[in-house]
Amino acid sequence: MSDRIPTREEQDGDGEVRYRMLYESDDKIYIRHIRGVFTRIRKYTGLPLLLAFFFIPWLNIDGQQAVLFDLPARQFHILWATFGPQDGILLAGLLIISAFALFAITTWLGRVWCGFTCPQTVWTLMFIWAERVCEGDRAKRMKLDAAPWGAEKVLRKSGTHAIWLFISLATALAFVGYFYGIRDLVVDLATFQAHPQGVFWVAFFTFATYMNAGFMREQVCKYMCPYARFQSVMYDQDTLAVYYDARRGEARGPRKKNVDYKSQGMGDCIDCYWCVQVCPVDIDIRDGMQYECINCGLCVDACNSVMDKMEYPRGLIRFTSEDELETGKTQYLRPRLLGYGLVLLILIGAFAHQVVTRSPVQAEVQRDRGARMYRVSQGMVQNVYTVKINNMDQRPHEFTVRIDGKEGYDYSLRMQGNPYVVPGEIYSVPIRVSVPKEQLKDTKHDIYIEIQAKDAPELKDRHKTVFIGPK
């Protein structure tokens, strides 16, 4: 297989075949700044997500970080709940819900996740904002890069990279803070007492953010992200995405504002290339649907601004569907989308029920393997068990233990006091269960061992095990 692919110039049919390496670095993309509806939508969707990402680690609930993934202790604190490895089924359910949500949204609105809320897009646009603040808009940045190195260029480039590094470091601190504890992390780094692993991960994510959003940018979307490769499987004729209305726009060509261009056989597209200049992945949407397109809507805002200046109707480039371009209609309610939505509602309902009914206290009962299966003493048959109490609540509790089994059996329980379990602790307590020998009718039968918090009766768990006696 060849490691070279044709460039876009060959596909445009200029008669000359040019080749480049498959993963050869493209020329730097200089994005034109534009204002419009979709730019504002991105601001109102991205800003709350950024604020949540950076400030949630600083929130405390009952003296503890609101969201903390404590990997060494195998505890995951999320608001008022604490989860452990045994709650892995909830994580699996959340991932399945996320997958079906992605399928449903992509079928409905295309790659809006990529264009509006994907971290790669959000952080890249923040870095581009830093470039614009320090170096100016598109034309000034191109001129600055082409100029020889001097005091002004060094100053402006230094300012850009300083902001990039600040954003990267803040991102790394916030992300690692979800696992390390943000307050401890900042204090430990400031006093040079941080654990080497913490220092490594802060440095790693600072470097990764700096490279991804500063230099790799669209390369991540084109070559590293798998979503772009399989998105076409989820598209159909009625999926809303960014399209160029070729029937209205062709034939393209520059013209003055008030000329009768239609008498000259021309369309509404004035071939200004603004739709290309604002594109963060450097494609021409007029060439048709391309897998690199992230549906960010910047080309829509750019084209609408040009149409306003020319006093043409908006919508030459717009969010629409293939069916709407061909027939003028889009079918919004269709079986595939309804199926995704129905499955998504069922999954969300099941997940919510599991979370709401989940008890923060769990018990595990094991037979004592170091003892005999049973012991007969003074007319009583005894079995020994180990009860492990996992307190995932935010408060300590004292627990009682009770036995329930066959009707007519007089069970007795012996243990060394009621166990007192602090938050996050797994407490093991041995217990001895006895039954009068004359009451036993079977070699073994089921019993239930129940634990219950004395100060919160609703916190309880019940575990089934086997009581074994002589034949």
CSV table of C-alpha atoms in Angstrom, one decimal:
chain,number,residue,atom,x,y,z
A,1,MET,CA,0.0,0.0,0.0
A,2,SER,CA,1.3,3.4,-0.9
A,3,ASP,CA,2.2,5.8,1.9
A,4,ARG,CA,1.3,8.8,-0.3
A,5,ILE,CA,-2.1,10.2,-1.1
A,6,PRO,CA,-3.2,12.8,-3.6
A,7,THR,CA,-3.6,16.4,-2.4
A,8,ARG,CA,-6.8,18.3,-2.8
A,9,GLU,CA,-5.4,20.1,-5.9
A,10,GLU,CA,-5.5,16.8,-7.8
A,11,GLN,CA,-9.1,16.2,-6.7
A,12,ASP,CA,-10.0,19.6,-7.9
A,13,GLY,CA,-9.0,18.5,-11.4
A,14,ASP,CA,-6.4,21.0,-12.3
A,15,GLY,CA,-4.7,18.4,-14.5
A,16,GLU,CA,-1.6,18.1,-12.4
A,17,VAL,CA,-1.1,15.2,-9.9
A,18,ARG,CA,0.7,16.1,-6.7
A,19,TYR,CA,1.5,13.7,-3.9
A,20,ARG,CA,2.4,14.2,-0.2
A,21,MET,CA,3.1,11.8,2.7
A,22,LEU,CA,0.0,10.5,4.4
A,23,TYR,CA,0.9,12.0,7.8
A,24,GLU,CA,3.0,14.9,6.5
A,25,SER,CA,2.5,18.1,8.5
A,26,ASP,CA,0.2,20.5,6.7
A,27,ASP,CA,0.9,24.2,6.4
A,28,LYS,CA,-0.1,26.3,9.5
A,29,ILE,CA,-3.7,27.3,9.5
A,30,TYR,CA,-4.5,31.0,10.1
A,31,ILE,CA,-8.1,31.2,11.2
A,32,ARG,CA,-10.0,34.4,10.5
A,33,HIS,CA,-12.0,35.8,13.5
A,34,ILE,CA,-15.7,35.9,12.9
A,35,ARG,CA,-18.8,36.8,14.8
A,36,GLY,CA,-22.2,35.2,14.5
A,37,VAL,CA,-24.9,33.0,15.9
A,38,PHE,CA,-22.9,29.8,16.2
A,39,THR,CA,-19.9,31.6,17.6
A,40,ARG,CA,-22.2,32.9,20.4
A,41,ILE,CA,-23.7,29.4,20.9
A,42,ARG,CA,-20.2,28.0,21.3
A,43,LYS,CA,-19.4,30.6,23.9
A,44,TYR,CA,-22.5,29.9,25.9
A,45,THR,CA,-22.0,26.1,25.8
A,46,GLY,CA,-18.2,26.1,26.2
A,47,LEU,CA,-17.9,28.7,29.0
A,48,PRO,CA,-20.1,26.8,31.5
A,49,LEU,CA,-18.2,23.6,30.8
A,50,LEU,CA,-14.8,25.3,31.3
A,51,LEU,CA,-16.0,27.0,34.5
A,52,ALA,CA,-17.3,23.6,35.8
A,53,PHE,CA,-14.0,21.9,34.9
A,54,PHE,CA,-11.8,24.4,36.6
A,55,PHE,CA,-13.9,25.2,39.7
A,56,ILE,CA,-15.6,21.9,40.7
A,57,PRO,CA,-12.4,20.6,42.3
A,58,TRP,CA,-12.4,23.6,44.6
A,59,LEU,CA,-15.9,22.8,46.0
A,60,ASN,CA,-16.2,21.1,49.3
A,61,ILE,CA,-19.1,19.1,50.8
A,62,ASP,CA,-19.0,18.2,54.5
A,63,GLY,CA,-15.3,19.1,54.6
A,64,GLN,CA,-14.4,16.9,51.6
A,65,GLN,CA,-13.7,17.7,48.0
A,66,ALA,CA,-17.0,17.4,46.1
A,67,VAL,CA,-15.5,15.4,43.3
A,68,LEU,CA,-12.4,13.3,44.1
A,69,PHE,CA,-11.2,10.1,42.5
A,70,ASP,CA,-9.1,8.6,45.2
A,71,LEU,CA,-7.3,5.8,43.3
A,72,PRO,CA,-5.0,4.6,46.2
A,73,ALA,CA,-8.0,4.2,48.5
A,74,ARG,CA,-10.2,2.9,45.6
A,75,GLN,CA,-12.9,5.4,46.5
A,76,PHE,CA,-14.6,7.8,44.1
A,77,HIS,CA,-16.4,10.7,45.8
A,78,ILE,CA,-19.0,12.4,43.7
A,79,LEU,CA,-21.0,15.1,45.6
A,80,TRP,CA,-22.8,13.3,48.5
A,81,ALA,CA,-22.1,9.8,47.3
A,82,THR,CA,-19.0,7.6,47.5
A,83,PHE,CA,-18.5,4.8,45.0
A,84,GLY,CA,-16.1,1.8,45.1
A,85,PRO,CA,-14.8,-0.8,42.7
A,86,GLN,CA,-17.9,-2.9,43.4
A,87,ASP,CA,-19.9,-0.1,41.7
A,88,GLY,CA,-18.2,-0.8,38.4
A,89,ILE,CA,-21.5,-1.8,36.9
A,90,LEU,CA,-22.6,1.9,37.3
A,91,LEU,CA,-19.5,3.0,35.3
A,92,ALA,CA,-20.3,0.5,32.6
A,93,GLY,CA,-23.9,1.8,32.5
A,94,LEU,CA,-22.7,5.4,32.3
A,95,LEU,CA,-20.4,4.6,29.3
A,96,ILE,CA,-23.2,2.7,27.5
A,97,ILE,CA,-25.5,5.7,28.1
A,98,SER,CA,-22.8,8.1,26.7
A,99,ALA,CA,-22.4,5.9,23.6
A,100,PHE,CA,-26.1,5.8,22.8
A,101,ALA,CA,-26.3,9.6,23.5
A,102,LEU,CA,-23.5,10.1,21.0
A,103,PHE,CA,-25.3,7.9,18.4
A,104,ALA,CA,-28.6,9.7,18.9
A,105,ILE,CA,-27.1,13.2,18.7
A,106,THR,CA,-24.9,12.3,15.7
A,107,THR,CA,-27.9,10.9,13.9
A,108,TRP,CA,-29.9,14.0,14.6
A,109,LEU,CA,-27.3,16.9,14.5
A,110,GLY,CA,-24.1,15.4,13.1
A,111,ARG,CA,-20.8,16.2,14.8
A,112,VAL,CA,-22.1,19.0,17.1
A,113,TRP,CA,-20.2,17.4,20.0
A,114,CYS,CA,-16.9,18.0,18.0
A,115,GLY,CA,-17.8,21.5,17.0
A,116,PHE,CA,-19.1,22.9,20.3
A,117,THR,CA,-18.1,20.9,23.3
A,118,CYS,CA,-15.2,18.6,22.5
A,119,PRO,CA,-12.2,19.5,24.7
A,120,GLN,CA,-9.9,19.5,21.7
A,121,THR,CA,-12.0,22.1,20.0
A,122,VAL,CA,-12.6,24.2,23.1
A,123,TRP,CA,-8.9,24.3,24.1
A,124,THR,CA,-7.8,24.9,20.5
A,125,LEU,CA,-10.1,27.9,20.2
A,126,MET,CA,-8.8,29.3,23.6
A,127,PHE,CA,-5.2,29.0,22.2
A,128,ILE,CA,-6.3,30.8,19.0
A,129,TRP,CA,-7.8,33.5,21.1
A,130,ALA,CA,-4.4,34.0,22.8
A,131,GLU,CA,-2.8,34.2,19.4
A,132,ARG,CA,-5.3,36.9,18.3
A,133,VAL,CA,-4.8,38.9,21.5
A,134,CYS,CA,-1.0,38.9,21.2
A,135,GLU,CA,-0.4,38.8,17.5
A,136,GLY,CA,-3.6,40.2,15.9
A,137,ASP,CA,-6.1,38.8,13.4
A,138,ARG,CA,-5.3,36.5,10.5
A,139,ALA,CA,-3.5,38.9,8.2
A,140,LYS,CA,-1.4,40.3,11.0
A,141,ARG,CA,-0.4,36.8,12.2
A,142,MET,CA,0.6,35.8,8.7
A,143,LYS,CA,2.6,39.0,8.3
A,144,LEU,CA,4.3,38.5,11.6
A,145,ASP,CA,5.3,34.9,10.9
A,146,ALA,CA,6.8,35.9,7.5
A,147,ALA,CA,8.8,38.8,9.1
A,148,PRO,CA,12.3,38.3,10.3
A,149,TRP,CA,12.9,37.9,14.0
A,150,GLY,CA,13.1,41.1,15.9
A,151,ALA,CA,12.1,42.6,19.2
A,152,GLU,CA,8.4,43.0,18.4
A,153,LYS,CA,8.1,39.4,17.0
A,154,VAL,CA,9.9,38.0,20.1
A,155,LEU,CA,7.7,40.0,22.4
A,156,ARG,CA,4.4,39.0,20.7
A,157,LYS,CA,5.4,35.3,20.3
A,158,SER,CA,6.6,35.2,24.0
A,159,GLY,CA,3.2,36.6,25.1
A,160,THR,CA,1.3,34.0,23.1
A,161,HIS,CA,3.3,31.1,24.4
A,162,ALA,CA,3.2,32.5,28.0
A,163,ILE,CA,-0.6,32.4,27.8
A,164,TRP,CA,-0.6,29.0,26.3
A,165,LEU,CA,1.6,27.7,29.1
A,166,PHE,CA,-0.6,29.3,31.7
A,167,ILE,CA,-3.7,27.7,30.3
A,168,SER,CA,-1.9,24.4,30.0
A,169,LEU,CA,-0.7,24.5,33.6
A,170,ALA,CA,-4.1,25.5,34.9
A,171,THR,CA,-5.6,22.6,32.9
A,172,ALA,CA,-3.1,20.1,34.3
A,173,LEU,CA,-3.6,21.3,37.9
A,174,ALA,CA,-7.4,21.1,37.6
A,175,PHE,CA,-7.3,17.6,36.0
A,176,VAL,CA,-4.8,16.1,38.4
A,177,GLY,CA,-6.6,17.8,41.2
A,178,TYR,CA,-9.6,15.5,40.6
A,179,PHE,CA,-7.3,12.6,41.6
A,180,TYR,CA,-4.8,14.1,44.0
A,181,GLY,CA,-6.9,16.7,45.8
A,182,ILE,CA,-6.7,20.2,44.4
A,183,ARG,CA,-5.8,21.9,47.6
A,184,ASP,CA,-3.2,19.4,48.7
A,185,LEU,CA,-1.8,19.5,45.1
A,186,VAL,CA,-1.3,23.3,45.0
A,187,VAL,CA,0.1,23.4,48.5
A,188,ASP,CA,2.5,20.5,47.9
A,189,LEU,CA,3.7,21.9,44.7
A,190,ALA,CA,4.2,25.4,46.2
A,191,THR,CA,6.2,23.9,49.1
A,192,PHE,CA,8.1,21.4,47.0
A,193,GLN,CA,6.6,18.5,48.9
A,194,ALA,CA,4.5,17.0,46.2
A,195,HIS,CA,4.7,13.3,45.4
A,196,PRO,CA,6.9,12.5,42.4
A,197,GLN,CA,3.9,10.9,40.6
A,198,GLY,CA,1.9,14.1,41.1
A,199,VAL,CA,4.7,16.2,39.7
A,200,PHE,CA,5.0,13.9,36.7
A,201,TRP,CA,1.3,14.0,35.8
A,202,VAL,CA,1.1,17.7,36.2
A,203,ALA,CA,4.1,18.1,33.9
A,204,PHE,CA,2.7,15.5,31.5
A,205,PHE,CA,-0.7,17.1,31.1
A,206,THR,CA,0.8,20.6,30.8
A,207,PHE,CA,3.0,19.4,27.9
A,208,ALA,CA,0.1,17.4,26.3
A,209,THR,CA,-2.3,20.4,26.5
A,210,TYR,CA,0.4,22.7,25.2
A,211,MET,CA,1.2,20.4,22.2
A,212,ASN,CA,-2.4,19.3,21.4
A,213,ALA,CA,-4.0,22.8,21.4
A,214,GLY,CA,-1.0,24.8,20.3
A,215,PHE,CA,0.6,22.7,17.6
A,216,MET,CA,-1.3,19.5,16.7
A,217,ARG,CA,-4.8,21.0,16.6
A,218,GLU,CA,-6.6,19.7,13.5
A,219,GLN,CA,-4.2,16.8,13.2
A,220,VAL,CA,-5.8,15.3,16.3
A,221,CYS,CA,-9.2,15.5,14.7
A,222,LYS,CA,-8.0,14.1,11.4
A,223,TYR,CA,-5.7,11.3,12.4
A,224,MET,CA,-6.1,10.5,16.1
A,225,CYS,CA,-9.8,10.8,16.8
A,226,PRO,CA,-11.7,7.7,15.8
A,227,TYR,CA,-15.1,9.5,15.8
A,228,ALA,CA,-14.4,11.1,12.5
A,229,ARG,CA,-13.8,7.7,10.9
A,230,PHE,CA,-17.1,6.0,11.9
A,231,GLN,CA,-19.4,9.0,12.0
A,232,SER,CA,-20.6,8.3,8.4
A,233,VAL,CA,-22.2,5.0,9.7
A,234,MET,CA,-24.5,7.1,11.9
A,235,TYR,CA,-25.4,9.7,9.3
A,236,ASP,CA,-28.5,9.4,7.1
A,237,GLN,CA,-30.2,11.5,4.5
A,238,ASP,CA,-32.0,13.6,7.2
A,239,THR,CA,-29.0,14.2,9.5
A,240,LEU,CA,-28.6,17.9,10.1
A,241,ALA,CA,-25.1,19.0,9.2
A,242,VAL,CA,-23.3,21.9,7.6
A,243,TYR,CA,-23.9,21.9,3.8
A,244,TYR,CA,-23.2,24.3,0.9
A,245,ASP,CA,-26.2,24.8,-1.3
A,246,ALA,CA,-24.6,24.3,-4.7
A,247,ARG,CA,-27.8,24.8,-6.6
A,248,ARG,CA,-28.0,28.4,-5.3
A,249,GLY,CA,-24.3,29.1,-5.1
A,250,GLU,CA,-23.0,27.9,-8.5
A,251,ALA,CA,-21.5,29.2,-10.6
A,252,ARG,CA,-19.1,31.1,-8.2
A,253,GLY,CA,-17.3,34.2,-9.0
A,254,PRO,CA,-16.4,37.7,-7.6
A,255,ARG,CA,-18.7,40.6,-8.5
A,256,LYS,CA,-19.7,44.1,-7.3
A,257,LYS,CA,-22.5,44.5,-4.9
A,258,ASN,CA,-25.3,45.8,-7.2
A,259,VAL,CA,-24.6,44.0,-10.5
A,260,ASP,CA,-27.2,41.7,-12.1
A,261,TYR,CA,-25.1,38.6,-11.6
A,262,LYS,CA,-27.9,36.1,-12.4
A,263,SER,CA,-28.1,37.4,-16.0
A,264,GLN,CA,-24.5,36.4,-16.2
A,265,GLY,CA,-25.3,32.9,-15.1
A,266,MET,CA,-23.7,33.3,-11.7
A,267,GLY,CA,-24.8,32.0,-8.3
A,268,ASP,CA,-24.8,33.6,-4.9
A,269,CYS,CA,-21.3,32.5,-4.0
A,270,ILE,CA,-18.8,35.3,-4.6
A,271,ASP,CA,-15.8,33.0,-4.1
A,272,CYS,CA,-14.4,35.1,-1.2
A,273,TYR,CA,-13.0,32.0,0.6
A,274,TRP,CA,-14.1,33.3,4.0
A,275,CYS,CA,-15.7,29.9,4.7
A,276,VAL,CA,-12.2,28.4,4.2
A,277,GLN,CA,-10.4,31.0,6.2
A,278,VAL,CA,-12.5,30.5,9.3
A,279,CYS,CA,-12.4,26.7,9.2
A,280,PRO,CA,-10.3,25.2,12.1
A,281,VAL,CA,-9.6,22.0,10.1
A,282,ASP,CA,-8.8,23.9,6.8
A,283,ILE,CA,-11.4,22.4,4.5
A,284,ASP,CA,-13.6,23.9,1.8
A,285,ILE,CA,-17.2,23.0,2.6
A,286,ARG,CA,-18.1,23.8,-0.9
A,287,ASP,CA,-16.4,20.6,-2.0
A,288,GLY,CA,-19.1,18.6,-0.2
A,289,MET,CA,-19.3,16.6,2.9
A,290,GLN,CA,-15.9,15.7,4.3
A,291,TYR,CA,-15.0,13.5,7.2
A,292,GLU,CA,-12.7,16.3,8.6
A,293,CYS,CA,-15.7,18.6,9.1
A,294,ILE,CA,-16.6,19.1,12.8
A,295,ASN,CA,-19.9,21.0,12.3
A,296,CYS,CA,-18.6,24.0,14.2
A,297,GLY,CA,-20.7,26.4,12.2
A,298,LEU,CA,-17.9,29.0,11.7
A,299,CYS,CA,-18.3,28.8,7.9
A,300,VAL,CA,-22.0,29.4,8.4
A,301,ASP,CA,-21.4,32.6,10.3
A,302,ALA,CA,-18.7,33.7,7.8
A,303,CYS,CA,-21.0,33.1,4.8
A,304,ASN,CA,-24.0,34.8,6.5
A,305,SER,CA,-21.9,37.9,7.2
A,306,VAL,CA,-20.8,38.1,3.5
A,307,MET,CA,-24.4,37.5,2.4
A,308,ASP,CA,-25.5,40.4,4.6
A,309,LYS,CA,-22.9,42.7,3.1
A,310,MET,CA,-24.0,41.7,-0.4
A,311,GLU,CA,-27.7,42.0,0.6
A,312,TYR,CA,-28.3,38.4,-0.5
A,313,PRO,CA,-30.5,36.0,1.5
A,314,ARG,CA,-28.7,34.1,4.3
A,315,GLY,CA,-28.3,30.3,4.3
A,316,LEU,CA,-26.0,29.7,1.3
A,317,ILE,CA,-24.0,27.6,3.8
A,318,ARG,CA,-26.3,26.3,6.6
A,319,PHE,CA,-27.2,23.5,8.9
A,320,THR,CA,-29.5,21.3,6.9
A,321,SER,CA,-29.9,17.8,5.5
A,322,GLU,CA,-29.3,16.1,2.2
A,323,ASP,CA,-33.0,15.5,1.8
A,324,GLU,CA,-33.7,19.2,2.4
A,325,LEU,CA,-31.3,20.2,-0.3
A,326,GLU,CA,-32.8,17.8,-2.8
A,327,THR,CA,-36.5,17.8,-1.9
A,328,GLY,CA,-36.9,20.8,0.3
A,329,LYS,CA,-38.0,18.7,3.3
A,330,THR,CA,-36.3,17.1,6.3
A,331,GLN,CA,-37.9,14.2,8.2
A,332,TYR,CA,-37.1,14.9,11.9
A,333,LEU,CA,-39.0,12.0,13.4
A,334,ARG,CA,-37.7,8.8,11.9
A,335,PRO,CA,-37.5,5.2,13.2
A,336,ARG,CA,-33.8,5.2,13.7
A,337,LEU,CA,-33.7,8.3,15.7
A,338,LEU,CA,-36.8,7.3,17.7
A,339,GLY,CA,-35.1,3.9,18.4
A,340,TYR,CA,-32.0,5.6,19.8
A,341,GLY,CA,-34.1,7.9,21.9
A,342,LEU,CA,-36.2,5.1,23.3
A,343,VAL,CA,-33.2,3.0,24.2
A,344,LEU,CA,-31.5,6.1,25.7
A,345,LEU,CA,-34.5,6.8,27.9
A,346,ILE,CA,-34.7,3.2,29.1
A,347,LEU,CA,-31.0,3.2,30.0
A,348,ILE,CA,-31.2,6.6,31.8
A,349,GLY,CA,-34.2,5.4,33.8
A,350,ALA,CA,-32.5,2.1,34.8
A,351,PHE,CA,-29.3,4.0,35.7
A,352,ALA,CA,-31.1,6.6,37.8
A,353,HIS,CA,-33.1,3.8,39.6
A,354,GLN,CA,-29.8,2.0,40.4
A,355,VAL,CA,-28.2,5.1,41.7
A,356,VAL,CA,-31.2,6.2,43.8
A,357,THR,CA,-31.9,2.8,45.3
A,358,ARG,CA,-28.2,2.1,45.9
A,359,SER,CA,-27.3,1.7,49.6
A,360,PRO,CA,-24.0,3.4,50.7
A,361,VAL,CA,-23.5,0.5,53.1
A,362,GLN,CA,-22.7,-3.0,51.8
A,363,ALA,CA,-21.9,-6.2,53.6
A,364,GLU,CA,-20.1,-9.3,52.5
A,365,VAL,CA,-20.2,-12.6,54.4
A,366,GLN,CA,-17.6,-15.3,54.1
A,367,ARG,CA,-17.3,-18.6,56.0
A,368,ASP,CA,-14.2,-18.8,58.1
A,369,ARG,CA,-11.9,-21.1,56.0
A,370,GLY,CA,-9.6,-21.6,59.0
A,371,ALA,CA,-12.2,-23.3,61.0
A,372,ARG,CA,-14.2,-26.5,60.6
A,373,MET,CA,-17.5,-26.4,58.7
A,374,TYR,CA,-19.3,-26.6,62.0
A,375,ARG,CA,-18.7,-27.3,65.7
A,376,VAL,CA,-20.9,-29.0,68.2
A,377,SER,CA,-20.6,-27.8,71.8
A,378,GLN,CA,-23.1,-28.2,74.7
A,379,GLY,CA,-25.9,-29.2,72.4
A,380,MET,CA,-25.4,-26.3,70.0
A,381,VAL,CA,-24.2,-26.4,66.4
A,382,GLN,CA,-21.9,-23.5,65.7
A,383,ASN,CA,-20.8,-21.9,62.4
A,384,VAL,CA,-18.2,-19.2,62.2
A,385,TYR,CA,-18.4,-16.4,59.6
A,386,THR,CA,-16.5,-13.2,58.8
A,387,VAL,CA,-18.7,-10.2,58.0
A,388,LYS,CA,-17.0,-7.4,56.0
A,389,ILE,CA,-18.8,-4.0,56.3
A,390,ASN,CA,-18.1,-1.4,53.7
A,391,ASN,CA,-19.1,2.1,54.8
A,392,MET,CA,-19.3,4.3,51.7
A,393,ASP,CA,-21.3,7.0,53.5
A,394,GLN,CA,-19.8,10.3,54.4
A,395,ARG,CA,-20.4,9.7,58.1
A,396,PRO,CA,-19.2,7.1,60.6
A,397,HIS,CA,-21.8,4.6,61.8
A,398,GLU,CA,-22.2,1.9,64.5
A,399,PHE,CA,-23.7,-1.2,63.1
A,400,THR,CA,-25.8,-4.0,64.6
A,401,VAL,CA,-25.9,-7.5,63.2
A,402,ARG,CA,-28.9,-9.8,63.2
A,403,ILE,CA,-29.6,-13.3,61.9
A,404,ASP,CA,-32.7,-14.5,60.1
A,405,GLY,CA,-33.3,-18.0,58.9
A,406,LYS,CA,-35.7,-20.9,59.0
A,407,GLU,CA,-38.9,-20.5,61.0
A,408,GLY,CA,-38.8,-22.5,64.3
A,409,TYR,CA,-35.0,-22.3,64.7
A,410,ASP,CA,-33.6,-20.4,67.7
A,411,TYR,CA,-30.5,-18.7,66.3
A,412,SER,CA,-28.0,-17.1,68.6
A,413,LEU,CA,-25.2,-14.7,67.7
A,414,ARG,CA,-21.9,-14.0,69.4
A,415,MET,CA,-19.5,-11.2,68.5
A,416,GLN,CA,-17.3,-8.7,70.2
A,417,GLY,CA,-19.5,-5.6,70.4
A,418,ASN,CA,-21.1,-3.6,67.6
A,419,PRO,CA,-18.7,-2.6,64.9
A,420,TYR,CA,-17.9,1.1,64.5
A,421,VAL,CA,-17.0,1.9,60.9
A,422,VAL,CA,-15.6,5.2,59.7
A,423,PRO,CA,-16.2,6.5,56.2
A,424,GLY,CA,-14.4,4.6,53.5
A,425,GLU,CA,-13.4,1.8,55.8
A,426,ILE,CA,-14.0,-1.9,55.2
A,427,TYR,CA,-14.3,-3.4,58.6
A,428,SER,CA,-14.1,-7.2,59.2
A,429,VAL,CA,-15.8,-8.7,62.2
A,430,PRO,CA,-16.0,-12.5,63.1
A,431,ILE,CA,-19.3,-13.8,64.3
A,432,ARG,CA,-20.4,-17.1,65.6
A,433,VAL,CA,-24.0,-18.4,64.8
A,434,SER,CA,-25.4,-21.2,66.9
A,435,VAL,CA,-28.5,-23.4,66.6
A,436,PRO,CA,-29.7,-26.1,69.0
A,437,LYS,CA,-28.8,-29.4,67.6
A,438,GLU,CA,-32.2,-31.0,68.1
A,439,GLN,CA,-33.8,-28.3,66.0
A,440,LEU,CA,-31.7,-29.1,62.9
A,441,LYS,CA,-33.6,-31.1,60.3
A,442,ASP,CA,-31.3,-30.6,57.3
A,443,THR,CA,-27.6,-30.9,56.8
A,444,LYS,CA,-27.5,-27.3,55.5
A,445,HIS,CA,-30.0,-24.5,55.0
A,446,ASP,CA,-29.9,-20.8,54.1
A,447,ILE,CA,-29.7,-18.0,56.6
A,448,TYR,CA,-29.6,-14.2,56.2
A,449,ILE,CA,-27.1,-11.9,58.0
A,450,GLU,CA,-28.3,-8.3,58.1
A,451,ILE,CA,-26.3,-5.3,59.1
A,452,GLN,CA,-28.0,-2.0,60.1
A,453,ALA,CA,-26.7,1.4,61.2
A,454,LYS,CA,-28.0,2.3,64.7
A,455,ASP,CA,-28.2,6.0,63.9
A,456,ALA,CA,-29.6,5.6,60.4
A,457,PRO,CA,-32.0,2.6,60.2
A,458,GLU,CA,-32.4,3.1,56.5
A,459,LEU,CA,-28.7,2.2,55.9
A,460,LYS,CA,-28.7,-1.6,55.9
A,461,ASP,CA,-27.7,-4.6,53.8
A,462,ARG,CA,-28.7,-8.2,53.8
A,463,HIS,CA,-26.5,-11.1,52.7
A,464,LYS,CA,-27.4,-14.7,52.1
A,465,THR,CA,-25.2,-17.6,53.2
A,466,VAL,CA,-25.4,-21.2,54.3
A,467,PHE,CA,-25.6,-22.8,57.8
A,468,ILE,CA,-24.0,-26.3,57.9
A,469,GLY,CA,-24.7,-28.9,60.5
A,470,PRO,CA,-24.2,-32.7,61.1
A,471,LYS,CA,-26.2,-35.3,59.2
